[in-house]
Each structure stands twice: as C-alpha cells, then as structure tokens.
mmCIF file of C-alpha atoms in Angstrom:
data_model
loop_
_atom_site.group_PDB
_atom_site.id
_atom_site.type_symbol
_atom_site.label_atom_id
_atom_site.label_comp_id
_atom_site.label_asym_id
_atom_site.label_seq_id
_atom_site.Cartn_x
_atom_site.Cartn_y
_atom_site.Cartn_z
ATOM 1 C CA UNK Y 1 5.407 29.670 9.970
ATOM 2 C CA UNK Y 2 4.544 25.999 9.012
ATOM 3 C CA UNK Y 3 1.796 25.231 6.630
ATOM 4 C CA UNK Y 4 0.714 21.627 6.286
ATOM 5 C CA UNK Y 5 0.409 20.578 2.581
ATOM 6 C CA UNK Y 6 1.377 17.840 0.100
ATOM 7 C CA UNK Y 7 4.362 18.613 -2.108
ATOM 8 C CA UNK Y 8 3.719 17.785 -5.814
ATOM 9 C CA UNK Y 9 6.426 15.823 -7.727
ATOM 10 C CA UNK Y 10 8.118 17.043 -10.990
ATOM 11 C CA UNK Y 11 4.987 15.907 -12.913
ATOM 12 C CA UNK Y 12 2.652 17.929 -10.744
ATOM 13 C CA UNK Y 13 1.142 14.922 -8.977
ATOM 14 C CA UNK Y 14 0.637 14.769 -5.240
ATOM 15 C CA UNK Y 15 1.193 10.970 -5.226
ATOM 16 C CA UNK Y 16 4.278 9.261 -6.620
ATOM 17 C CA UNK Y 17 3.871 5.627 -7.580
ATOM 18 C CA UNK Y 18 6.713 3.308 -6.957
ATOM 19 C CA UNK Y 19 6.576 1.874 -10.410
ATOM 20 C CA UNK Y 20 4.636 2.789 -13.566
ATOM 21 C CA UNK Y 21 4.748 1.661 -17.213
ATOM 22 C CA UNK Y 22 8.091 -0.159 -16.885
ATOM 23 C CA UNK Y 23 6.193 -3.140 -15.630
ATOM 24 C CA UNK Y 24 4.479 -3.821 -19.003
ATOM 25 C CA UNK Y 25 7.497 -3.295 -20.994
ATOM 26 C CA UNK Y 26 10.105 -4.994 -18.882
ATOM 27 C CA UNK Y 27 8.204 -7.336 -16.420
ATOM 28 C CA UNK Y 28 11.191 -9.655 -15.841
ATOM 29 C CA UNK Y 29 13.254 -6.663 -14.251
ATOM 30 C CA UNK Y 30 10.621 -4.744 -12.632
ATOM 31 C CA UNK Y 31 10.405 -5.012 -8.768
ATOM 32 C CA UNK Y 32 7.133 -4.022 -7.085
ATOM 33 C CA UNK Y 33 5.280 -4.698 -3.614
ATOM 34 C CA UNK Y 34 8.616 -4.409 -1.822
ATOM 35 C CA UNK Y 35 6.655 -3.454 1.207
ATOM 36 C CA UNK Y 36 5.397 -7.018 1.424
ATOM 37 C CA UNK Y 37 8.961 -8.241 1.548
ATOM 38 C CA UNK Y 38 10.875 -5.692 3.622
ATOM 39 C CA UNK Y 39 12.064 -7.033 6.929
ATOM 40 C CA UNK Y 40 10.964 -10.588 6.302
ATOM 41 C CA UNK Y 41 12.933 -13.815 5.938
ATOM 42 C CA UNK Y 42 12.837 -16.164 3.095
ATOM 43 C CA UNK Y 43 11.088 -18.779 5.063
ATOM 44 C CA UNK Y 44 8.155 -16.492 5.848
ATOM 45 C CA UNK Y 45 4.854 -17.769 4.617
ATOM 46 C CA UNK Y 46 3.978 -14.363 3.452
ATOM 47 C CA UNK Y 47 7.207 -14.151 1.354
ATOM 48 C CA UNK Y 48 6.511 -17.626 -0.235
ATOM 49 C CA UNK Y 49 3.054 -16.457 -1.188
ATOM 50 C CA UNK Y 50 4.360 -13.476 -2.988
ATOM 51 C CA UNK Y 51 7.385 -14.890 -4.745
ATOM 52 C CA UNK Y 52 5.660 -15.305 -8.089
ATOM 53 C CA UNK Y 53 4.037 -11.934 -7.952
ATOM 54 C CA UNK Y 54 6.702 -9.595 -6.768
ATOM 55 C CA UNK Y 55 9.635 -10.223 -9.166
ATOM 56 C CA UNK Y 56 10.655 -12.879 -11.692
ATOM 57 C CA UNK Y 57 13.898 -13.861 -9.925
ATOM 58 C CA UNK Y 58 14.620 -13.944 -6.125
ATOM 59 C CA UNK Y 59 17.762 -15.310 -4.572
ATOM 60 C CA UNK Y 60 18.313 -16.124 -0.865
ATOM 61 C CA UNK Y 61 20.825 -16.777 1.747
ATOM 62 C CA UNK Y 62 20.468 -15.540 5.302
ATOM 63 C CA UNK Y 63 18.176 -13.014 3.725
ATOM 64 C CA UNK Y 64 16.933 -12.530 0.242
ATOM 65 C CA UNK Y 65 17.294 -10.092 -2.649
ATOM 66 C CA UNK Y 66 15.800 -9.421 -6.085
ATOM 67 C CA UNK Y 67 17.979 -10.029 -9.239
ATOM 68 C CA UNK Y 68 17.560 -7.774 -12.127
ATOM 69 C CA UNK Y 69 19.198 -7.189 -15.381
ATOM 70 C CA UNK Y 70 20.631 -3.599 -15.284
ATOM 71 C CA UNK Y 71 21.698 -3.590 -18.967
ATOM 72 C CA UNK Y 72 24.740 -4.894 -20.877
ATOM 73 C CA UNK Y 73 24.230 -8.442 -19.669
ATOM 74 C CA UNK Y 74 25.091 -7.245 -16.075
ATOM 75 C CA UNK Y 75 22.974 -8.656 -13.299
ATOM 76 C CA UNK Y 76 22.659 -6.883 -9.890
ATOM 77 C CA UNK Y 77 21.038 -7.907 -6.584
ATOM 78 C CA UNK Y 78 18.882 -5.478 -4.579
ATOM 79 C CA UNK Y 79 17.782 -6.082 -1.054
ATOM 80 C CA UNK Y 80 14.141 -4.870 -0.226
ATOM 81 C CA UNK Y 81 15.474 -2.089 1.797
ATOM 82 C CA UNK Y 82 17.446 -0.967 -1.109
ATOM 83 C CA UNK Y 83 14.515 -0.874 -3.295
ATOM 84 C CA UNK Y 84 12.457 1.134 -0.836
ATOM 85 C CA UNK Y 85 15.460 3.382 -0.512
ATOM 86 C CA UNK Y 86 15.046 4.224 -4.126
ATOM 87 C CA UNK Y 87 11.482 5.435 -3.605
ATOM 88 C CA UNK Y 88 12.500 7.456 -0.526
ATOM 89 C CA UNK Y 89 15.491 9.023 -2.349
ATOM 90 C CA UNK Y 90 13.030 10.277 -5.009
ATOM 91 C CA UNK Y 91 10.755 11.741 -2.323
ATOM 92 C CA UNK Y 92 13.720 13.292 -0.602
ATOM 93 C CA UNK Y 93 14.727 15.085 -3.830
ATOM 94 C CA UNK Y 94 11.147 16.219 -4.418
ATOM 95 C CA UNK Y 95 10.654 17.690 -1.051
ATOM 96 C CA UNK Y 96 14.097 18.926 -0.608
ATOM 97 C CA UNK Y 97 14.462 17.616 2.921
ATOM 98 C CA UNK Y 98 16.964 15.826 5.131
ATOM 99 C CA UNK Y 99 14.860 14.756 8.160
ATOM 100 C CA UNK Y 100 11.750 12.635 7.805
ATOM 101 C CA UNK Y 101 8.997 10.846 9.767
ATOM 102 C CA UNK Y 102 8.035 7.639 8.003
ATOM 103 C CA UNK Y 103 4.756 5.735 8.455
ATOM 104 C CA UNK Y 104 4.450 1.906 8.263
ATOM 105 C CA UNK Y 105 1.394 -0.354 8.521
ATOM 106 C CA UNK Y 106 0.241 -1.214 11.999
ATOM 107 C CA UNK Y 107 0.978 -4.942 11.729
ATOM 108 C CA UNK Y 108 4.675 -4.283 11.047
ATOM 109 C CA UNK Y 109 7.039 -6.085 13.565
ATOM 110 C CA UNK Y 110 10.281 -4.814 14.966
ATOM 111 C CA UNK Y 111 12.382 -6.248 12.131
ATOM 112 C CA UNK Y 112 10.151 -4.416 9.565
ATOM 113 C CA UNK Y 113 10.304 -1.269 11.455
ATOM 114 C CA UNK Y 114 14.120 -1.470 11.494
ATOM 115 C CA UNK Y 115 14.349 -2.356 7.935
ATOM 116 C CA UNK Y 116 12.224 0.699 7.021
ATOM 117 C CA UNK Y 117 14.568 2.908 9.122
ATOM 118 C CA UNK Y 118 17.511 1.302 7.350
ATOM 119 C CA UNK Y 119 15.843 2.153 3.966
ATOM 120 C CA UNK Y 120 15.692 5.767 5.057
ATOM 121 C CA UNK Y 121 19.235 5.799 6.065
ATOM 122 C CA UNK Y 122 20.271 4.433 2.664
ATOM 123 C CA UNK Y 123 18.357 7.256 1.078
ATOM 124 C CA UNK Y 124 20.332 9.632 3.143
ATOM 125 C CA UNK Y 125 17.535 10.612 5.436
ATOM 126 C CA UNK Y 126 17.576 11.143 9.063
ATOM 127 C CA UNK Y 127 14.500 9.069 10.075
ATOM 128 C CA UNK Y 128 13.409 10.825 13.253
ATOM 129 C CA UNK Y 129 10.516 8.508 13.931
ATOM 130 C CA UNK Y 130 8.684 5.523 12.562
ATOM 131 C CA UNK Y 131 4.990 5.816 13.283
ATOM 132 C CA UNK Y 132 2.016 3.558 12.495
ATOM 133 C CA UNK Y 133 -0.227 4.654 9.513
ATOM 134 C CA UNK Y 134 -3.369 4.722 11.706
ATOM 135 C CA UNK Y 135 -1.694 7.236 14.126
ATOM 136 C CA UNK Y 136 -0.904 9.490 11.147
ATOM 137 C CA UNK Y 137 -4.475 9.258 10.062
ATOM 138 C CA UNK Y 138 -5.769 10.238 13.456
ATOM 139 C CA UNK Y 139 -3.246 13.111 13.543
ATOM 140 C CA UNK Y 140 -4.425 14.269 10.222
ATOM 141 C CA UNK Y 141 -7.984 14.470 11.334
ATOM 142 C CA UNK Y 142 -6.983 16.515 14.234
ATOM 143 C CA UNK Y 143 -8.158 13.984 16.716
ATOM 144 C CA UNK Y 144 -5.023 14.599 18.963
ATOM 145 C CA UNK Y 145 -6.270 18.193 19.484
ATOM 146 C CA UNK Y 146 -9.513 17.208 21.226
ATOM 147 C CA UNK Y 147 -9.799 17.570 24.991
ATOM 148 C CA UNK Y 148 -10.086 14.441 27.172
ATOM 149 C CA UNK Y 149 -9.378 10.860 26.407
ATOM 150 C CA UNK Y 150 -10.586 9.524 23.036
ATOM 151 C CA UNK Y 151 -10.877 6.047 21.683
ATOM 152 C CA UNK Y 152 -10.642 5.763 17.812
ATOM 153 C CA UNK Y 153 -11.258 2.956 15.464
ATOM 154 C CA UNK Y 154 -9.302 3.277 12.139
ATOM 155 C CA UNK Y 155 -10.346 0.994 9.230
ATOM 156 C CA UNK Y 156 -7.686 0.986 6.575
ATOM 157 C CA UNK Y 157 -8.237 -1.034 3.371
ATOM 158 C CA UNK Y 158 -5.230 -0.092 1.142
ATOM 159 C CA UNK Y 159 -3.616 -1.174 -1.984
ATOM 160 C CA UNK Y 160 -1.972 -4.417 -0.547
ATOM 161 C CA UNK Y 161 -3.116 -4.800 3.002
ATOM 162 C CA UNK Y 162 -6.081 -4.447 5.284
ATOM 163 C CA UNK Y 163 -5.809 -3.110 8.746
ATOM 164 C CA UNK Y 164 -8.189 -2.388 11.719
ATOM 165 C CA UNK Y 165 -6.523 -0.528 14.542
ATOM 166 C CA UNK Y 166 -7.919 0.748 17.853
ATOM 167 C CA UNK Y 167 -6.253 3.692 19.256
ATOM 168 C CA UNK Y 168 -6.553 5.841 22.576
ATOM 169 C CA UNK Y 169 -5.574 9.507 22.580
ATOM 170 C CA UNK Y 170 -4.991 11.301 25.826
ATOM 171 C CA UNK Y 171 -3.536 14.701 25.796
ATOM 172 C CA UNK Y 172 -1.808 14.164 22.559
ATOM 173 C CA UNK Y 173 -0.289 10.818 23.553
ATOM 174 C CA UNK Y 174 -1.337 7.878 21.213
ATOM 175 C CA UNK Y 175 -1.530 4.238 22.089
ATOM 176 C CA UNK Y 176 -2.312 1.295 19.793
ATOM 177 C CA UNK Y 177 -4.699 -0.891 21.989
ATOM 178 C CA UNK Y 178 -5.276 -3.513 19.382
ATOM 179 C CA UNK Y 179 -4.790 -4.142 15.753
ATOM 180 C CA UNK Y 180 -5.710 -6.903 13.311
ATOM 181 C CA UNK Y 181 -5.657 -7.325 9.681
ATOM 182 C CA UNK Y 182 -4.679 -9.240 6.438
ATOM 183 C CA UNK Y 183 -1.481 -8.705 4.664
ATOM 184 C CA UNK Y 184 -3.066 -10.084 1.474
ATOM 185 C CA UNK Y 185 -6.349 -8.177 1.355
ATOM 186 C CA UNK Y 186 -6.367 -4.866 -0.704
ATOM 187 C CA UNK Y 187 -6.594 -3.418 -4.049
ATOM 188 C CA UNK Y 188 -3.842 -5.438 -5.492
ATOM 189 C CA UNK Y 189 -5.565 -8.620 -4.551
ATOM 190 C CA UNK Y 190 -8.907 -7.324 -6.172
ATOM 191 C CA UNK Y 191 -6.973 -6.740 -9.379
ATOM 192 C CA UNK Y 192 -5.636 -10.212 -9.202
ATOM 193 C CA UNK Y 193 -8.965 -11.864 -9.155
ATOM 194 C CA UNK Y 194 -10.497 -9.712 -11.904
ATOM 195 C CA UNK Y 195 -7.343 -10.608 -14.004
ATOM 196 C CA UNK Y 196 -7.904 -14.389 -13.257
ATOM 197 C CA UNK Y 197 -11.451 -14.035 -14.507
ATOM 198 C CA UNK Y 198 -10.418 -12.379 -17.752
ATOM 199 C CA UNK Y 199 -7.525 -14.798 -18.405
ATOM 200 C CA UNK Y 200 -9.859 -17.814 -17.986
ATOM 201 C CA UNK Y 201 -12.621 -16.009 -20.114
ATOM 202 C CA UNK Y 202 -9.960 -15.369 -22.993
ATOM 203 C CA UNK Y 203 -8.688 -19.025 -22.871
ATOM 204 C CA UNK Y 204 -12.324 -20.198 -23.091
ATOM 205 C CA UNK Y 205 -12.988 -18.028 -26.191
ATOM 206 C CA UNK Y 206 -9.641 -18.528 -27.914
ATOM 207 C CA UNK Y 207 -8.111 -21.612 -26.546
ATOM 208 C CA UNK Y 208 -4.934 -19.558 -25.636
ATOM 209 C CA UNK Y 209 -3.260 -19.291 -22.340
ATOM 210 C CA UNK Y 210 -1.918 -15.735 -21.792
ATOM 211 C CA UNK Y 211 -0.029 -16.668 -18.668
ATOM 212 C CA UNK Y 212 2.801 -17.743 -21.006
ATOM 213 C CA UNK Y 213 3.416 -14.113 -21.774
ATOM 214 C CA UNK Y 214 4.359 -11.968 -18.757
ATOM 215 C CA UNK Y 215 4.059 -8.806 -20.812
ATOM 216 C CA UNK Y 216 0.538 -9.621 -21.762
ATOM 217 C CA UNK Y 217 -0.356 -10.410 -18.156
ATOM 218 C CA UNK Y 218 1.199 -7.103 -16.997
ATOM 219 C CA UNK Y 219 -0.791 -5.186 -19.666
ATOM 220 C CA UNK Y 220 -3.969 -6.777 -18.508
ATOM 221 C CA UNK Y 221 -2.954 -5.802 -14.919
ATOM 222 C CA UNK Y 222 -2.573 -2.278 -15.836
ATOM 223 C CA UNK Y 223 -5.910 -1.977 -17.689
ATOM 224 C CA UNK Y 224 -7.749 -3.877 -15.076
ATOM 225 C CA UNK Y 225 -6.454 -1.465 -12.416
ATOM 226 C CA UNK Y 226 -7.714 1.498 -14.587
ATOM 227 C CA UNK Y 227 -11.047 -0.135 -14.953
ATOM 228 C CA UNK Y 228 -11.402 -0.609 -11.183
ATOM 229 C CA UNK Y 229 -10.773 2.985 -10.518
ATOM 230 C CA UNK Y 230 -13.274 4.038 -13.081
ATOM 231 C CA UNK Y 231 -15.865 1.819 -11.390
ATOM 232 C CA UNK Y 232 -15.788 4.077 -8.442
ATOM 233 C CA UNK Y 233 -17.760 6.602 -10.527
ATOM 234 C CA UNK Y 234 -19.526 4.519 -13.133
ATOM 235 C CA UNK Y 235 -21.319 1.138 -13.443
ATOM 236 C CA UNK Y 236 -19.098 -0.478 -16.132
ATOM 237 C CA UNK Y 237 -15.720 0.007 -17.916
ATOM 238 C CA UNK Y 238 -14.188 -1.214 -21.036
ATOM 239 C CA UNK Y 239 -10.883 -2.829 -21.127
ATOM 240 C CA UNK Y 240 -9.155 -2.373 -24.533
ATOM 241 C CA UNK Y 241 -5.674 -3.748 -25.165
ATOM 242 C CA UNK Y 242 -4.046 -3.603 -28.666
ATOM 243 C CA UNK Y 243 -1.775 -6.390 -29.677
ATOM 244 C CA UNK Y 244 -2.468 -8.187 -26.373
ATOM 245 C CA UNK Y 245 -1.435 -11.643 -27.103
ATOM 246 C CA UNK Y 246 0.210 -12.997 -30.252
ATOM 247 C CA UNK Y 247 -0.903 -9.960 -32.186
ATOM 248 C CA UNK Y 248 -4.566 -10.290 -31.103
ATOM 249 C CA UNK Y 249 -6.395 -7.432 -29.408
ATOM 250 C CA UNK Y 250 -8.359 -7.697 -26.148
ATOM 251 C CA UNK Y 251 -11.689 -6.092 -25.606
ATOM 252 C CA UNK Y 252 -14.021 -6.877 -22.785
ATOM 253 C CA UNK Y 253 -16.430 -5.050 -20.325
ATOM 254 C CA UNK Y 254 -16.195 -5.009 -16.564
ATOM 255 C CA UNK Y 255 -19.129 -4.035 -14.618
ATOM 256 C CA UNK Y 256 -19.331 -3.040 -10.950
ATOM 257 C CA UNK Y 257 -21.735 -5.925 -10.316
ATOM 258 C CA UNK Y 258 -19.135 -8.418 -11.759
ATOM 259 C CA UNK Y 259 -16.292 -6.749 -9.859
ATOM 260 C CA UNK Y 260 -18.135 -7.135 -6.540
ATOM 261 C CA UNK Y 261 -19.173 -10.811 -7.372
ATOM 262 C CA UNK Y 262 -15.526 -11.736 -8.118
ATOM 263 C CA UNK Y 263 -14.271 -10.143 -4.908
ATOM 264 C CA UNK Y 264 -16.972 -11.042 -2.381
ATOM 265 C CA UNK Y 265 -14.685 -13.720 -1.151
ATOM 266 C CA UNK Y 266 -14.570 -15.198 2.277
ATOM 267 C CA UNK Y 267 -11.558 -12.927 3.085
ATOM 268 C CA UNK Y 268 -13.727 -9.881 2.404
ATOM 269 C CA UNK Y 269 -16.398 -11.158 4.428
ATOM 270 C CA UNK Y 270 -13.852 -11.809 7.179
ATOM 271 C CA UNK Y 271 -13.340 -8.061 7.561
ATOM 272 C CA UNK Y 272 -16.521 -8.046 9.546
ATOM 273 C CA UNK Y 273 -15.098 -10.729 11.746
ATOM 274 C CA UNK Y 274 -11.961 -8.925 12.283
ATOM 275 C CA UNK Y 275 -13.845 -5.787 13.299
ATOM 276 C CA UNK Y 276 -15.941 -7.655 15.748
ATOM 277 C CA UNK Y 277 -12.805 -9.468 17.134
ATOM 278 C CA UNK Y 278 -10.785 -6.205 17.713
ATOM 279 C CA UNK Y 279 -13.662 -4.295 19.149
ATOM 280 C CA UNK Y 280 -14.296 -7.077 21.736
ATOM 281 C CA UNK Y 281 -10.727 -6.828 22.748
ATOM 282 C CA UNK Y 282 -11.135 -3.031 23.122
ATOM 283 C CA UNK Y 283 -14.444 -3.165 24.992
ATOM 284 C CA UNK Y 284 -12.864 -5.543 27.644
ATOM 285 C CA UNK Y 285 -10.622 -2.636 28.559
ATOM 286 C CA UNK Y 286 -13.020 0.365 28.031
ATOM 287 C CA UNK Y 287 -16.575 1.143 28.489
ATOM 288 C CA UNK Y 288 -16.573 4.605 26.919
ATOM 289 C CA UNK Y 289 -17.767 5.311 23.498
ATOM 290 C CA UNK Y 290 -15.245 5.576 20.668
ATOM 291 C CA UNK Y 291 -14.988 7.469 17.363
ATOM 292 C CA UNK Y 292 -14.573 5.675 13.977
ATOM 293 C CA UNK Y 293 -12.232 7.411 11.442
ATOM 294 C CA UNK Y 294 -14.032 7.426 7.954
ATOM 295 C CA UNK Y 295 -17.549 7.388 9.589
ATOM 296 C CA UNK Y 296 -20.647 7.221 7.372
ATOM 297 C CA UNK Y 297 -20.650 10.947 6.559
ATOM 298 C CA UNK Y 298 -16.930 10.908 5.769
ATOM 299 C CA UNK Y 299 -17.206 8.171 3.270
ATOM 300 C CA UNK Y 300 -19.477 10.154 1.158
ATOM 301 C CA UNK Y 301 -16.705 12.721 0.583
ATOM 302 C CA UNK Y 302 -13.944 12.370 -1.842
ATOM 303 C CA UNK Y 303 -10.491 11.922 0.022
ATOM 304 C CA UNK Y 304 -7.132 10.225 -0.526
ATOM 305 C CA UNK Y 305 -5.797 8.114 2.163
ATOM 306 C CA UNK Y 306 -2.174 8.535 1.155
ATOM 307 C CA UNK Y 307 -2.735 12.350 1.379
ATOM 308 C CA UNK Y 308 -4.282 12.075 4.739
ATOM 309 C CA UNK Y 309 -1.405 10.021 6.038
ATOM 310 C CA UNK Y 310 1.041 12.523 4.600
ATOM 311 C CA UNK Y 311 -0.695 15.311 6.294
ATOM 312 C CA UNK Y 312 -0.600 13.489 9.562
ATOM 313 C CA UNK Y 313 3.184 13.090 8.991
ATOM 314 C CA UNK Y 314 3.628 16.751 8.385
ATOM 315 C CA UNK Y 315 1.723 17.794 11.533
ATOM 316 C CA UNK Y 316 3.704 15.354 13.675
ATOM 317 C CA UNK Y 317 7.060 16.634 12.147
ATOM 318 C CA UNK Y 318 5.887 20.119 12.821
ATOM 319 C CA UNK Y 319 5.228 19.264 16.438
ATOM 320 C CA UNK Y 320 8.558 17.517 16.705
ATOM 321 C CA UNK Y 321 10.596 20.354 15.150
ATOM 322 C CA UNK Y 322 9.348 22.735 17.626
ATOM 323 C CA UNK Y 323 11.112 20.709 20.237
ATOM 324 C CA UNK Y 324 14.424 20.127 18.279
ATOM 325 C CA UNK Y 325 17.173 22.397 16.740
ATOM 326 C CA UNK Y 326 18.496 20.967 13.494
ATOM 327 C CA UNK Y 327 22.206 21.821 12.476
#
C-alpha cells in the first residue's frame, strides 16, 4: 500500500539544499545555481548574466563547464549535468530508489529537459518522466481527482525563478495552455539587492569595498538570506557577522519595510503584467471559470512549495507504477 510522504535526509530534514556552509569558506570552488546553467549554451544571454554569480571560473568550448580545485593542486571540470547529478545521487541514496519522476520549471526547453534527464542517468536513476513543476503542484492539491474539466492558474515565485502557468485538467490529463515568467526573479535576486544595499552602506561608513573579499561577500549572503526568512514572521532582523572584513565585525538591522522597498522593482511590478498577459491568452481559448492554486485562503496557511512538488511527484509515481512492472 502506497503512502505519500516526504523522506527525511540523514540530518532529519525534509528538504536537502544543494550547497550549505562550503560557500562561505571556499567560495572560489563552490558551484551553485546550476539549474540556471543546465541545458544552455555559452552564448545564452541568461548564462552571461549569471557568469559572475554562479562560479568563480567557467570555461567553454562547444558547451561550458565549471573548473574547481579538488585538492592537491588538481583542477577538474564539471558540466552542469554532472553537478546536478551529484545532488540527485544524494537524493537517490537517501530515498533508496532506482526509478524517479523529476520536475523542472515550466519554462525549460527541450534541451534543458534532456540535460536534466541526462543528469538523472549519470546519477544512476531510471528517469521515468520529466514533468513541469506546476503540474506536480496541481497533482499534490488533488486537482486531477476532480470531475470534469478544470482550468488552473499556478503562480510560482521560487528561489531563482518566477513562473505563471495556466493548465487544463480533463479526466486526469494535464495540458499546459500558456506559461510566462522570468528566470531572474526569485528569492536569490531579492537577496542580491539586499546585499548590494549593505555593501554600499558599509562602504559609506568605513570607506572599504567588501567586494574585494569573496568570502566576506558570501558571509553576508548567508546572513541576509537568514534575515529574509526571519522577516516572514517578524518586522525586523539583526545581521551580525564576526570578523566580516579585515578583522572588523558587521552589525546592521534589516526591516521588513526596507526589504520591500529594495525589492519593489519594475521586475516585481511586472509580475502583475505577466499575470494579465497569460490570463488574456487563456481567456481567448476558454470562457469557463478557472481555479488559482495558492488562493487567498491558502496563502494564510504555512506550506512549503518544495514539499508540495515532492508530494505531487510521489502521487504521479504511484499512478505510473500501478501500470508498470519493475524488474
């Protein structure tokens, strides 16, 4: 009998980050945000935008790889698929599985889908299907179990990207009618704006530019991210960093009002335009009413989008296994 649930990792957490404290102690050899690189070419404008944020050293040929120091003076290159495979390998070991359904953002193209599947293969997984994250969210909410045709709007503001997707569900069959979004609008981008604010403030007070020290920048990044999370439940948060830069400590306060002021950018305001744009596309084809995932009442509840997506994957996997026989 199948039971849908999230498997905790070896530390008892239901969510496993792709990188943790290594970034502050060894920023030059820590790769992150590989999701923004996978399946893309060197000339892609999105890749060029992320070059200075993702890894200290990228090389390129027909494709590109990250170069890191693995110790003993040895340098090794890793393709984005290999980096993603390392994360998937860890999850495979935690869950003790050989088959998997993997979710990807709705905006992923065919090359990104294939690269993600390749990462699963490298990790030793039999990737049964690649599905869009909005579809996984809809499955987790049980929307595929309702009778009749349903039209659903999924608003996904994540750690690195923003997606709005419109789906139709008819007898358990999903179709993505329209999708729009921004690959550089998410929690990471909010963090970067707050960091820039404090870097400028620190320079104004001390005359020192912390950008010269990558470790100091990553320490600030870590603490800013913590403060951002704290602001979900309180109106202000302290950011304290010992030996921040050249032996000096860092101590500042971030208020929720300041956070909102820093991030109320044209890009954020554009989310309203994207919603209107995608809804117009939708309404040209349909006249029926549609549901919105994460509606007003749902937003008041505590939920974890990553957990929701995982539940959706498990439900789909359960449905698929009932039709398959694994050797």
